[in-house]
Amino acid sequence: MPQISIIKLSDILKAGRFDAEYFQPEYLEIEKKLKKRRVSDFSKFGFDKITKKISEKLFDELKVKFQPKEDEILFTKDGTIGISYLLKEDFEGLLSSAFLRLTLKGKYKNFQKECLTLILNSILCRTQVEKLSGGALINHLKPSDFEKFKIPLISQNIQKHIAEKIEKSHNLRRMSKELLEQAKRKVEQEIEKV
């Protein structure tokens, strides 16, 4: 017996289609799995154990265009959209086209980047992302959509205070990871003694 899908009117309007073929259960299942796999090694805490490798030659060809630099804010625009992270150092790798690399210009040049990153990860921006994004199989945000974001302008003093707190939390997180690794090594050493 064939599976029957129940589709919301909002999904039909968002897709801009109402034909039955477009909403087949197997396509919806593929879409759900794809959404889980995109930008899977990136979170608001940065990159996590990247295992994808390319040749040195290809890396050298692509790094000028796709290697992010220190002080850039990375923002995911495809798949798991709306995640941002401020790079604290040059990144030894390449970004896919699923990322926007943001720099501050004009009247926003002095905005604290840590504070802006926090705002971009907030519910305020998450709802804007959901409203502006589209895509049949994979959620997508066009760079021109990003320009429509409404971001609150916070006083410099408050921005600075927030940035200091974020920096402190990043340092504590880094320290806790190091302590956890040390504890793992000690446990492994004790096991090897037995």
Short mmCIF file of C-alpha atoms in Angstrom, two decimals, residues 76-194:
data_model
loop_
_atom_site.label_atom_id
_atom_site.label_comp_id
_atom_site.label_asym_id
_atom_site.label_seq_id
_atom_site.Cartn_x
_atom_site.Cartn_y
_atom_site.Cartn_z
CA THR A 76 25.97 29.25 7.37
CA LYS A 77 23.59 29.96 4.51
CA ASP A 78 22.81 26.43 3.29
CA GLY A 79 21.49 23.34 5.06
CA THR A 80 21.69 24.14 8.75
CA ILE A 81 21.40 27.87 8.20
CA GLY A 82 21.92 30.70 10.64
CA ILE A 83 24.94 29.49 12.61
CA SER A 84 27.71 32.04 13.06
CA TYR A 85 31.19 31.92 14.53
CA LEU A 86 34.02 34.46 14.81
CA LEU A 87 37.40 33.07 13.74
CA LYS A 88 40.12 33.79 16.28
CA GLU A 89 42.93 32.73 13.93
CA ASP A 90 43.45 31.85 10.28
CA PHE A 91 41.75 28.58 9.45
CA GLU A 92 43.83 25.79 7.91
CA GLY A 93 41.15 24.54 5.58
CA LEU A 94 38.63 25.53 2.95
CA LEU A 95 34.99 26.50 3.28
CA SER A 96 32.22 25.18 1.12
CA SER A 97 29.77 27.52 -0.55
CA ALA A 98 27.43 26.85 2.40
CA PHE A 99 29.15 29.72 4.25
CA LEU A 100 29.12 33.47 4.07
CA ARG A 101 32.32 35.20 5.22
CA LEU A 102 31.33 38.44 6.90
CA THR A 103 33.41 41.53 7.53
CA LEU A 104 32.22 44.82 8.99
CA LYS A 105 32.18 47.98 6.91
CA GLY A 106 31.02 51.57 7.06
CA LYS A 107 29.13 52.65 10.15
CA TYR A 108 29.29 49.07 11.53
CA LYS A 109 33.10 48.82 11.36
CA ASN A 110 33.48 49.33 15.14
CA PHE A 111 30.73 46.87 16.14
CA GLN A 112 32.22 44.24 18.49
CA LYS A 113 32.41 41.08 16.38
CA GLU A 114 31.90 38.76 19.37
CA CYS A 115 28.72 40.64 20.21
CA LEU A 116 27.50 40.54 16.60
CA THR A 117 28.18 36.80 16.44
CA LEU A 118 26.07 36.32 19.57
CA ILE A 119 23.25 38.36 18.03
CA LEU A 120 23.44 36.35 14.79
CA ASN A 121 23.11 33.12 16.83
CA SER A 122 20.18 34.50 18.85
CA ILE A 123 16.48 33.74 18.50
CA LEU A 124 16.10 37.23 17.03
CA CYS A 125 18.11 36.29 13.95
CA ARG A 126 17.00 32.65 13.91
CA THR A 127 13.39 33.74 13.28
CA GLN A 128 14.55 36.08 10.52
CA VAL A 129 16.49 33.20 8.93
CA GLU A 130 13.41 30.97 9.02
CA LYS A 131 11.30 33.69 7.44
CA LEU A 132 13.76 34.52 4.65
CA SER A 133 15.07 31.05 3.79
CA GLY A 134 13.80 28.89 0.99
CA GLY A 135 14.83 25.86 -0.99
CA ALA A 136 13.19 22.71 -2.24
CA LEU A 137 15.56 20.07 -0.84
CA ILE A 138 18.00 22.07 1.25
CA ASN A 139 17.27 25.25 3.18
CA HIS A 140 19.06 28.16 1.58
CA LEU A 141 19.59 31.81 2.37
CA LYS A 142 20.74 34.08 -0.47
CA PRO A 143 23.40 36.70 0.38
CA SER A 144 20.86 39.35 -0.66
CA ASP A 145 18.45 37.92 1.96
CA PHE A 146 21.13 38.34 4.61
CA GLU A 147 21.27 42.06 3.81
CA LYS A 148 17.63 42.33 4.97
CA PHE A 149 18.46 41.25 8.54
CA LYS A 150 17.46 43.62 11.31
CA ILE A 151 20.23 43.75 13.90
CA PRO A 152 19.89 45.87 17.06
CA LEU A 153 22.48 48.59 17.52
CA ILE A 154 23.79 48.27 21.06
CA SER A 155 25.92 50.89 22.79
CA GLN A 156 29.70 50.38 22.57
CA ASN A 157 30.00 49.91 26.36
CA ILE A 158 27.46 47.09 26.40
CA GLN A 159 29.01 45.52 23.30
CA LYS A 160 32.42 45.56 24.95
CA HIS A 161 31.02 44.02 28.15
CA ILE A 162 29.27 41.25 26.17
CA ALA A 163 32.41 40.59 24.09
CA GLU A 164 34.51 40.22 27.26
CA LYS A 165 32.02 37.71 28.71
CA ILE A 166 31.99 35.71 25.47
CA GLU A 167 35.78 35.69 25.31
CA LYS A 168 35.92 34.46 28.91
CA SER A 169 33.43 31.66 28.14
CA HIS A 170 35.48 30.60 25.09
CA ASN A 171 38.63 30.45 27.21
CA LEU A 172 36.86 28.38 29.89
CA ARG A 173 35.47 26.04 27.23
CA ARG A 174 38.95 25.60 25.74
CA MET A 175 40.40 24.91 29.21
CA SER A 176 37.68 22.36 29.99
CA LYS A 177 38.43 20.51 26.74
CA GLU A 178 42.14 20.42 27.62
CA LEU A 179 41.37 19.11 31.13
CA LEU A 180 39.07 16.46 29.69
CA GLU A 181 41.81 15.32 27.28
CA GLN A 182 44.32 15.16 30.16
CA ALA A 183 41.87 13.09 32.21
CA LYS A 184 41.33 10.70 29.27
CA ARG A 185 45.09 10.24 28.84
CA LYS A 186 45.53 9.52 32.56
CA VAL A 187 42.74 6.94 32.51
CA GLU A 188 44.29 5.28 29.44
CA GLN A 189 47.70 5.21 31.17
CA GLU A 190 46.19 3.62 34.29
CA ILE A 191 44.39 1.02 32.18
CA GLU A 192 47.62 0.15 30.37
CA LYS A 193 49.34 -0.45 33.76
CA VAL A 194 46.80 -3.11 34.71
#
